[in-house]
Tab-separated table of C-alpha atoms in Angstrom:
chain	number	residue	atom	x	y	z
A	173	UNK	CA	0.000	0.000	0.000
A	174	UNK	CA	1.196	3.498	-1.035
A	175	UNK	CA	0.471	5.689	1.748
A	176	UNK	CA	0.007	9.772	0.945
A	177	UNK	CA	3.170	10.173	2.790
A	178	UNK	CA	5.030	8.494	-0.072
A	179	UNK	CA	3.519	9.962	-2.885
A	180	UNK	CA	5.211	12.059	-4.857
A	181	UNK	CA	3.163	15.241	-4.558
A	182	UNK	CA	3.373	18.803	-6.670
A	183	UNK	CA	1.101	21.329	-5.959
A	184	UNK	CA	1.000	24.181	-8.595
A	185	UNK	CA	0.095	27.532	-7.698
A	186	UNK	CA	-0.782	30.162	-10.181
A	187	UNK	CA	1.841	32.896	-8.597
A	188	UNK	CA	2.594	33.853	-5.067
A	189	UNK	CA	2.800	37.377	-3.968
A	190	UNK	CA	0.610	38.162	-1.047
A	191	UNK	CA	-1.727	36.081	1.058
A	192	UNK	CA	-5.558	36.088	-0.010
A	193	UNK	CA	-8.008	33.360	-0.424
A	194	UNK	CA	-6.135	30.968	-2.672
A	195	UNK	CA	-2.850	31.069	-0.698
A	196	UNK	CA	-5.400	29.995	2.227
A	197	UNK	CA	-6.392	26.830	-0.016
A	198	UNK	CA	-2.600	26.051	-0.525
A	199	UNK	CA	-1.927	25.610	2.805
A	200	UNK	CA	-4.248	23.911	3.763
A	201	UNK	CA	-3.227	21.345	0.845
A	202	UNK	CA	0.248	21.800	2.188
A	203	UNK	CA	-0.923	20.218	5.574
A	204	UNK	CA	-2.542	17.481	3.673
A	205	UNK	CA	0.702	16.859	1.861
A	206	UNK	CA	3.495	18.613	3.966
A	207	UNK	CA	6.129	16.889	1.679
A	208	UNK	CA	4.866	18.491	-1.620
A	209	UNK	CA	6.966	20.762	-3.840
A	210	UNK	CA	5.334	24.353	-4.925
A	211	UNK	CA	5.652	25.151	-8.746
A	212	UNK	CA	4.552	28.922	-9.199
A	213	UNK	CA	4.844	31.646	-11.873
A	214	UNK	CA	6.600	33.667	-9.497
A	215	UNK	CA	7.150	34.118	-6.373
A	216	UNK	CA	7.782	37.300	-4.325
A	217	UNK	CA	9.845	36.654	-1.261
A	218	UNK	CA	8.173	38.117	2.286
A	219	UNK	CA	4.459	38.119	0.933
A	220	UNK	CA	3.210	34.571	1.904
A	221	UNK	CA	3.408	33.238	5.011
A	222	UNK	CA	5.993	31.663	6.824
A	223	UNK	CA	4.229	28.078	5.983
A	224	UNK	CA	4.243	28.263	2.597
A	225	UNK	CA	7.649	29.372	2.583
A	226	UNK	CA	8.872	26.998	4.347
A	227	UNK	CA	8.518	24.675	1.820
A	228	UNK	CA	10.318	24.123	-1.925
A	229	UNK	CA	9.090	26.590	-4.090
A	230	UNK	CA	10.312	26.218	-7.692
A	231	UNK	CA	9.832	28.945	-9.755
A	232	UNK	CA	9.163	29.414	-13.475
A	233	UNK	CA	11.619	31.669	-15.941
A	234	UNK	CA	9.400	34.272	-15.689
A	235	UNK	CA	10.797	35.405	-11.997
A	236	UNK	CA	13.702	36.444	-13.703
A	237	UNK	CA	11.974	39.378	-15.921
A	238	UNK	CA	12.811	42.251	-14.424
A	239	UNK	CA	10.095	44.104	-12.837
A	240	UNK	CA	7.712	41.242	-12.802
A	241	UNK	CA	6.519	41.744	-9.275
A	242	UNK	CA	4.987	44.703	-10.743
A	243	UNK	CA	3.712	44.227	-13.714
A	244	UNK	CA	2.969	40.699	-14.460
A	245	UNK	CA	-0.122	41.450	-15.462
A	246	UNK	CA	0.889	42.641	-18.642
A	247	UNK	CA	2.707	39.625	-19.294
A	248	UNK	CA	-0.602	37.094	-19.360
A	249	UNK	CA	0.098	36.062	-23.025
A	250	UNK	CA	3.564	34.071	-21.759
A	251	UNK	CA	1.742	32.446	-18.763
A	252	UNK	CA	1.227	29.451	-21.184
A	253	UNK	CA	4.305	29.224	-22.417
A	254	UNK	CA	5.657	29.636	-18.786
A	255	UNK	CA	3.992	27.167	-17.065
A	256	UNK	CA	4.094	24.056	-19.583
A	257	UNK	CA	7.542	24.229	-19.155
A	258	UNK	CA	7.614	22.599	-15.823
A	259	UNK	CA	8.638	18.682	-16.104
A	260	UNK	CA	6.215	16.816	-13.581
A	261	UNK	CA	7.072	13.394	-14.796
A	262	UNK	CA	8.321	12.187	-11.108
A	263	UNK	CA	4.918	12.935	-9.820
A	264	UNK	CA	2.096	10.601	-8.657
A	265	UNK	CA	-0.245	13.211	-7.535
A	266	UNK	CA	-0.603	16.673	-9.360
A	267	UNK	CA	-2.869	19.251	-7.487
A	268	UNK	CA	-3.411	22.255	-9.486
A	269	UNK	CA	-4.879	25.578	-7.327
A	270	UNK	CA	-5.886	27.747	-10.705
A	271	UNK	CA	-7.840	30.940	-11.359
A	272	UNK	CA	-5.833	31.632	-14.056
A	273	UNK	CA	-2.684	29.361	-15.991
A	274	UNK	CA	-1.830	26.627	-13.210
A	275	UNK	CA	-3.985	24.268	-14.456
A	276	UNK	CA	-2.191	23.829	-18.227
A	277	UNK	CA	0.787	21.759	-16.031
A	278	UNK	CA	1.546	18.810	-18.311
A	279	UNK	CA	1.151	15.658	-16.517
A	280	UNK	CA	2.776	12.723	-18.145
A	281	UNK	CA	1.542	9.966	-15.677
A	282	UNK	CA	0.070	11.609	-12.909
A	283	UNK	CA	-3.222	11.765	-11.928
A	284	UNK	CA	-4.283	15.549	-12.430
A	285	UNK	CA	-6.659	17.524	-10.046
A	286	UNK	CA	-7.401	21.300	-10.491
A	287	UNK	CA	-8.693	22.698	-7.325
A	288	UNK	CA	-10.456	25.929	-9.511
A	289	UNK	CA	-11.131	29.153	-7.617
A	290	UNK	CA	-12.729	30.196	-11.095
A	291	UNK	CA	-11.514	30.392	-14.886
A	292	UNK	CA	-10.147	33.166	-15.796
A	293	UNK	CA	-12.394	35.917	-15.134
A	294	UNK	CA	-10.612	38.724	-17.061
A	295	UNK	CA	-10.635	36.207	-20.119
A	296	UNK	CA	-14.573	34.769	-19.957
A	297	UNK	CA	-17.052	36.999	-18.615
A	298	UNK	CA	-15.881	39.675	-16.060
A	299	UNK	CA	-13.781	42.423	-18.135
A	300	UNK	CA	-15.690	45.129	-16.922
A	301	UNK	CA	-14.851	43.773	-13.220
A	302	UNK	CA	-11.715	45.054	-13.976
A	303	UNK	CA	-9.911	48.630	-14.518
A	304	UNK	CA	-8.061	47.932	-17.538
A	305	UNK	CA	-6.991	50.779	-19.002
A	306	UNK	CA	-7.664	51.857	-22.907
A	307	UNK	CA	-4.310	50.377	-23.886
A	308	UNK	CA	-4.551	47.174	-21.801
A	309	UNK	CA	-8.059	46.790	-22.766
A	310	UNK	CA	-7.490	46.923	-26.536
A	311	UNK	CA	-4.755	44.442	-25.901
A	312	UNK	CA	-7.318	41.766	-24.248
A	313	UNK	CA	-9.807	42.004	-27.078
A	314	UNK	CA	-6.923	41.127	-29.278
A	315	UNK	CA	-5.649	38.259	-27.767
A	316	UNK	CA	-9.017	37.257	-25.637
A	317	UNK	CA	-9.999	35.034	-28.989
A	318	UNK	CA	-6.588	33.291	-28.657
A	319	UNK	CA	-6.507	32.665	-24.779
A	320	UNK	CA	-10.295	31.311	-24.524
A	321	UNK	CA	-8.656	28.962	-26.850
A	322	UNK	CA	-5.735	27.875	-24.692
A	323	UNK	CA	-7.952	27.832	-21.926
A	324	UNK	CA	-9.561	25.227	-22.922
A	325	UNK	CA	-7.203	22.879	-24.099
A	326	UNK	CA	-5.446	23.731	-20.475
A	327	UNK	CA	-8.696	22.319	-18.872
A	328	UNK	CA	-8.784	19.425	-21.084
A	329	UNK	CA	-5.480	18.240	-19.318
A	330	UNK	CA	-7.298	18.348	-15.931
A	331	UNK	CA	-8.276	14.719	-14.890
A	332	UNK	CA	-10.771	16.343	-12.521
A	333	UNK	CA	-11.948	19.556	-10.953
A	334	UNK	CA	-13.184	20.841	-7.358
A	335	UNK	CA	-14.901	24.273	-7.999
A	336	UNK	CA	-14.766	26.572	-4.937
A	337	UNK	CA	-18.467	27.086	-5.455
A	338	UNK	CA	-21.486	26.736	-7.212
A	339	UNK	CA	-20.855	29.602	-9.850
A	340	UNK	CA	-17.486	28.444	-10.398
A	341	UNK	CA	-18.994	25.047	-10.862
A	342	UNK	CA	-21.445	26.520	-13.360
A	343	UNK	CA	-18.524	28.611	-15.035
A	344	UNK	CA	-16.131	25.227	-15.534
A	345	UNK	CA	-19.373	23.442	-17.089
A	346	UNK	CA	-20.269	26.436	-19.530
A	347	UNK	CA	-16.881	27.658	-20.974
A	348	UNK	CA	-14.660	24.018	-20.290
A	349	UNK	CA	-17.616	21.366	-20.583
A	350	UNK	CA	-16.268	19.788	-17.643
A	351	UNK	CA	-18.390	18.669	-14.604
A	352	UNK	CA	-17.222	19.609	-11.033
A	353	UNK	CA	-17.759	19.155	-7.165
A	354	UNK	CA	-18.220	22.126	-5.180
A	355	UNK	CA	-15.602	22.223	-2.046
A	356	UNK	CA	-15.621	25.324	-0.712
A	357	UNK	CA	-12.743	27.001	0.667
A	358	UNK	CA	-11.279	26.869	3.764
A	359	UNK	CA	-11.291	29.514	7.250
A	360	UNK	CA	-9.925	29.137	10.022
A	361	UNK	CA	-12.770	28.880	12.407
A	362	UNK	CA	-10.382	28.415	15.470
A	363	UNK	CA	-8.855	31.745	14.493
A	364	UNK	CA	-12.287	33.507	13.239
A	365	UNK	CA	-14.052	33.433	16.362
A	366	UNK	CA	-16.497	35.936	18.486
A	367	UNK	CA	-14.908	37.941	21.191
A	368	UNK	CA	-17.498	37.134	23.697
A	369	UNK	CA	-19.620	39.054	26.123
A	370	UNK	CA	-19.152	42.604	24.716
A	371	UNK	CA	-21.512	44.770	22.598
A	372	UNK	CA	-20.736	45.630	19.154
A	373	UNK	CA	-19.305	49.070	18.568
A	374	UNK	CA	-21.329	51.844	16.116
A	375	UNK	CA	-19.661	50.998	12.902
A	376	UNK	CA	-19.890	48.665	9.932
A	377	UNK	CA	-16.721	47.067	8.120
A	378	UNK	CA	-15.420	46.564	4.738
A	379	UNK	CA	-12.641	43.997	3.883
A	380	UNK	CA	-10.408	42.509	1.379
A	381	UNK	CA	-8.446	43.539	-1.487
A	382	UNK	CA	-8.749	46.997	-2.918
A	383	UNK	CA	-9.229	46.363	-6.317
A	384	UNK	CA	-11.684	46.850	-8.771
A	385	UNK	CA	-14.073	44.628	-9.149
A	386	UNK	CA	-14.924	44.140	-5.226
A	387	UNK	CA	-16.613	47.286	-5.734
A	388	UNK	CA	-15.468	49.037	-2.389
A	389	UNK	CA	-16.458	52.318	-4.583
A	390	UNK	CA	-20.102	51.684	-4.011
A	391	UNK	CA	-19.580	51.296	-0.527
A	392	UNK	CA	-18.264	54.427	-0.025
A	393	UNK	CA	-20.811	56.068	-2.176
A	394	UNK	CA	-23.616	54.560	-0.248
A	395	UNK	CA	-21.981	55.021	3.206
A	396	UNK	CA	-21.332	58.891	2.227
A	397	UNK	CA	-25.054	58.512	1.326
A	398	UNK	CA	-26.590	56.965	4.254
A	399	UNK	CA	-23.675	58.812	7.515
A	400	UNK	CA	-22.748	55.843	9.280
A	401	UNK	CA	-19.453	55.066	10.113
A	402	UNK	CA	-17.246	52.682	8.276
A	403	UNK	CA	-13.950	51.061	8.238
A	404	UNK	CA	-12.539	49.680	5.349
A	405	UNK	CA	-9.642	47.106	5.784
A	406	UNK	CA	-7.385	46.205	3.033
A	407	UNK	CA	-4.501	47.493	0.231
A	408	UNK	CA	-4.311	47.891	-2.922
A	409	UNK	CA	-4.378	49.649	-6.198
A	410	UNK	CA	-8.049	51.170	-5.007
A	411	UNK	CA	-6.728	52.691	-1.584
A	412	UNK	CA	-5.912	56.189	-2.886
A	413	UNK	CA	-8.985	56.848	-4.755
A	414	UNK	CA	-11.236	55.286	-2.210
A	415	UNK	CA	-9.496	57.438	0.284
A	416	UNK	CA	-9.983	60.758	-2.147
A	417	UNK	CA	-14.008	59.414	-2.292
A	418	UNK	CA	-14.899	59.485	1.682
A	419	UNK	CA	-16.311	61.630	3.856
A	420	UNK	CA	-15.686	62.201	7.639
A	421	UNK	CA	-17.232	59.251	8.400
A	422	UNK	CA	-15.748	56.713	6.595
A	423	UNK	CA	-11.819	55.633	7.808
A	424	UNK	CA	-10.250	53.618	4.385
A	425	UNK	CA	-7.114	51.839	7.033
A	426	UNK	CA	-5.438	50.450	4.429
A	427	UNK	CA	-4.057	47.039	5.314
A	428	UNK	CA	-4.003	45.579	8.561
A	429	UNK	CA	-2.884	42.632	10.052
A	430	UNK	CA	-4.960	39.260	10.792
A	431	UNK	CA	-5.371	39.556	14.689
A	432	UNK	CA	-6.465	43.591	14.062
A	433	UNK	CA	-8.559	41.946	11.169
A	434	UNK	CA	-9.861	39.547	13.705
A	435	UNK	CA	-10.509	42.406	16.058
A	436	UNK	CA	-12.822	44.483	13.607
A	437	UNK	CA	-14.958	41.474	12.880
A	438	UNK	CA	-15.302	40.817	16.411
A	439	UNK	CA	-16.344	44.827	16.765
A	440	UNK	CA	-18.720	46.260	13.915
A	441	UNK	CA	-22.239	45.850	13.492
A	442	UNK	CA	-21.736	44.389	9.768
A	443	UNK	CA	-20.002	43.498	7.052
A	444	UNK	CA	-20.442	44.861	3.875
A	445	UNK	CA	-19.834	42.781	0.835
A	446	UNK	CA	-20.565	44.346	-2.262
A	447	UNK	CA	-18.522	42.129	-4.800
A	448	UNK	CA	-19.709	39.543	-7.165
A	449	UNK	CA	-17.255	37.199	-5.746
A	450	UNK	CA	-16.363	33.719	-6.848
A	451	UNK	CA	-17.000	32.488	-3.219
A	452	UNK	CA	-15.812	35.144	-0.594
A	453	UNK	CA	-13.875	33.762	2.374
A	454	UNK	CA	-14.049	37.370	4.175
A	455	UNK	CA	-17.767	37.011	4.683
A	456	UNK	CA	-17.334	33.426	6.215
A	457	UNK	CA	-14.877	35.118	8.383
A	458	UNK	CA	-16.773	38.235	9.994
A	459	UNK	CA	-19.734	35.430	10.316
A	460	UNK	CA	-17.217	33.043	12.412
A	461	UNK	CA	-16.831	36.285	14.457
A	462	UNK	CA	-20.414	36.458	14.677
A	463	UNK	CA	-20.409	39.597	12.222
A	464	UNK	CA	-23.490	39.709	10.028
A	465	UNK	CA	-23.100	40.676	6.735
A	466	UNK	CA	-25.137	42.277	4.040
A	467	UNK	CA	-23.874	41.056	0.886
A	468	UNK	CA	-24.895	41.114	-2.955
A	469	UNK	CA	-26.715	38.478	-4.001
A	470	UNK	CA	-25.226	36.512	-6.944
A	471	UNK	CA	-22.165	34.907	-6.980
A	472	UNK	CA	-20.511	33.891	-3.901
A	473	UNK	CA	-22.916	35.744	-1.240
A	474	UNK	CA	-25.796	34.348	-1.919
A	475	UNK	CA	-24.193	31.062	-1.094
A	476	UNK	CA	-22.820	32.129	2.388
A	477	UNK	CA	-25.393	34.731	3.306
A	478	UNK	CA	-28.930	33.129	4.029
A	479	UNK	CA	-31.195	36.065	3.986
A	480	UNK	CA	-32.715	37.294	7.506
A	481	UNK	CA	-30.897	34.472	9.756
A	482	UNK	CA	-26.980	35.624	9.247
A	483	UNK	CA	-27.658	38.562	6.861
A	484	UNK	CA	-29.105	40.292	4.621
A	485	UNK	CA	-28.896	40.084	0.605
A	486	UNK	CA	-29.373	42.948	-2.077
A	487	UNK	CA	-30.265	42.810	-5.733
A	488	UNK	CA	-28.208	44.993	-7.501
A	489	UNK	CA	-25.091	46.810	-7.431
A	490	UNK	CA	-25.954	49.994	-6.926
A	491	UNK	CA	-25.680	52.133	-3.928
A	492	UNK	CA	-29.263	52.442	-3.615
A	493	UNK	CA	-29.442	48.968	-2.743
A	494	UNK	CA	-27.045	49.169	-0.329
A	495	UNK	CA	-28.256	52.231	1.468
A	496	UNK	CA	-31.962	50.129	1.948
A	497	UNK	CA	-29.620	47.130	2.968
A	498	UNK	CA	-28.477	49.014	5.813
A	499	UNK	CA	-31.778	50.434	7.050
A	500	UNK	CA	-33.408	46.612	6.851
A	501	UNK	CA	-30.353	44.939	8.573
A	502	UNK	CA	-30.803	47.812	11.317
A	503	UNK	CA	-34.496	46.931	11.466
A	504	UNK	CA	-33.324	43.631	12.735
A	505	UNK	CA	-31.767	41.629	15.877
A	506	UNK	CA	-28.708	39.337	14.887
A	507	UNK	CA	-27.954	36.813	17.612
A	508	UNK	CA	-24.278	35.644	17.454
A	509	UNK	CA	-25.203	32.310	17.189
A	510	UNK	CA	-27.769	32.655	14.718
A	511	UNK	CA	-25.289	34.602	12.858
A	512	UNK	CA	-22.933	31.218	12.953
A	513	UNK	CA	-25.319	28.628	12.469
A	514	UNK	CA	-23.652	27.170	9.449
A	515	UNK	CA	-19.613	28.832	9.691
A	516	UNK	CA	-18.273	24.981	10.793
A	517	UNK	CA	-19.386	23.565	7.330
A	518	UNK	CA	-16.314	26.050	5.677
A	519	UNK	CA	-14.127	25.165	8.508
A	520	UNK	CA	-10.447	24.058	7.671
A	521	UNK	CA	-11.272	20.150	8.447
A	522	UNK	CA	-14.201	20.202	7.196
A	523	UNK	CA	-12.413	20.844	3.344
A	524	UNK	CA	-9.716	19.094	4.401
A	525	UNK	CA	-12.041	15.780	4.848
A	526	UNK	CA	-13.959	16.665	2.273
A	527	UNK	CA	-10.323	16.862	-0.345
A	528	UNK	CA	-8.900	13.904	1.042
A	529	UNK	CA	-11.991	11.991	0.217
A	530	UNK	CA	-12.207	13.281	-3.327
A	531	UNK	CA	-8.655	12.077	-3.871
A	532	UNK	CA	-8.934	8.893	-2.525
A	533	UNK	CA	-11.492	8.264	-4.624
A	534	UNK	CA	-10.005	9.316	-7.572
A	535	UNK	CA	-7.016	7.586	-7.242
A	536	UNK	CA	-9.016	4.514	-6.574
A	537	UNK	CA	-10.496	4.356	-9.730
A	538	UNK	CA	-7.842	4.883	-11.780
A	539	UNK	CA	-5.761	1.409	-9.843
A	540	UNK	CA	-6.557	-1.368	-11.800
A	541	UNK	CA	-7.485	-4.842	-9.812
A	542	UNK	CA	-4.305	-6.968	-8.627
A	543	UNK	CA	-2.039	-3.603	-8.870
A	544	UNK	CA	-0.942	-1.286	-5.947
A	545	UNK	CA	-3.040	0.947	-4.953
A	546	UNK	CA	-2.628	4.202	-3.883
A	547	UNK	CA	-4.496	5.493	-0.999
A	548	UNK	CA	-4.689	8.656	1.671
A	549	UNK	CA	-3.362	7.992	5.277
């Protein structure tokens, strides 16, 4: 019997240079398979955490272009190129964690699973998520055509995918044909959990990464709108202008650390989620604080948030919505643990069980009677 602790395991990472939601995923992988070796785009030393660097990173020839730390998003049509240059053929297990090129590993005998936190957004269906500007933008139209393309044939190398959650399980079926099962990301509910006896403090909370498409502009709009006070945690290319757009009332902190991020879920009345988000691992977290949160509702919100018990939903993007958000959710009473009723089903272990048993059963089916198998300790 080949135990997990002797297969030869690579996980492949689309590019490490800051901790967010799928550097969360990778370590938890890493704990399933502490002896696996990291393949990544590039890799930025000091912006993961200690974990994942801890472990044997191998990087691919774009981390020598100079500059790349900066401005590898202008370099998306070598990602291909880049990572199929990789030579896996020692492996037994591949594990991909993709949202954009780590998925189009070649895998000459090993089995192949992409865990997918979404296909490429910028490439499919969410342009106008993001703040291209006119140069870049003409750029994508010319070689979207091209990459939808590659895309594909990347997915068709995929043995089998894990979608983060049910839109990204819709998304793989409509644009790769491919069927998935929904694991969701993991939190840290041992981390992510309520302070305990005190009242919550007179202000709501915004969190995550200051980009574009999260939409933190409409949160400021509708909290310059409706007066209350808000914090907004988080960096990014965003924090300037956001910081330009608010009133009095509205403190844009910029990025903070995880126990101070801890400390604000534990603190404000609500969280305000205004992204269409693939899943959205910062709303499980204010919830494991026992932080309601008043969230859009497509995408990954609706799946977290269930409307009236640990939040509220709104229908559109539009500040509007969010301002009568506010004034229903203040309407209300939101019991802490009514607010967690379901946080233990994202738990750590919980997708930890939940990938360990996907494996095994994969790898099960692909061992032929009378030959060794492989299985998960």
């Amino acid at each position: 019997m080949l135990s997990s602790l002797e297969m030869r395991v690579a996980l492949i990472h689309d590019w490490l240079n800051g901790m967010r939601g799928g550097e969360k995923v990778l370590e938890a992988l890493l704990e399933i398979f502490p002896e696996a070796t990291i393949y990544t785009l590039f890799h930025e030393p000091g912006k993961v955490s200690r974990f994942i660097e801890s472990h044997r990173i191998v990087t691919s020839w774009l981390n020598r272009f100079p500059g790349i730390y900066r401005h590898y998003r202008n370099l998306l049509p070598l990602f291909p190129s880049a990572v199929e240059s990789w030579d896996l053929a020692e492996y037994d297990l591949v594990i991909s964690s993709s949202h954009a090129a780590a998925k189009a590993v070649r895998t000459p005998r090993a089995v192949h699973i992409c865990y997918c936190h979404t296909p490429m957004r910028y490439v499919w269906d969410a342009e106008d998520d993001y703040a291209f500007d006119p140069v870049r933008r003409l750029v994508m139209r010319a070689v979207r055509p091209r990459m939808q393309q590659w895309d594909c044939e990347a997915a068709s190398r995929v043995d089998h995918f894990i979608a983060n959650s049910r839109l990204v399980r819709e998304r793989i079926l409509t644009y790769y044909g491919r069927k998935a099962e929904v694991i969701n990301p993991p939190v840290d509910t041992r981390f992510f959990t309520p302070a305990g006896g005190g009242e919550r403090e007179d202000f709501y909370l915004a969190s995550g990464a200051l980009v574009p498409y999260k939409r933190f502009d409409l949160t400021v709009e509708a909290f310059n709108k409706v007066g209350r006070r808000l914090v907004i945690a988080g960096s990014g290319p965003e924090l300037k202008r956001l910081r330009a757009m608010a009133r009095s009332n509205i403190d844009v902190r910029g990025w903070v650390t995880d126990q101070e991020l801890r400390h604000l879920y534990q603190s404000a009345k609500g969280l305000i989620f205004a992204a269409r988000e693939d899943f959205g691992m910062v709303a499980v977290e204010a919830q494991a604080c026992g932080c309601p949160v008043i969230a859009f509702g497509a995408g990954g919100g609706s799946e977290i948030v269930q409307d009236g018990i640990n939040g509220i939903l709104f229908a559109e993007q539009h500040v509007d919505d969010i301002v009568r958000a506010v004034r229903r959710f203040e309407a209300m009473e939101w019991p802490e643990k009514q607010v967690r009723c379901q946080v233990e089903t994202f738990s750590r272990e919980a997708f930890q069980t939940k990938v360990r048993k996907f494996i095994a059963d994969r790898i099960q089916s692909k061992v032929k009677p009378g030959t060794t198998e492989l299985e998960l300790a």
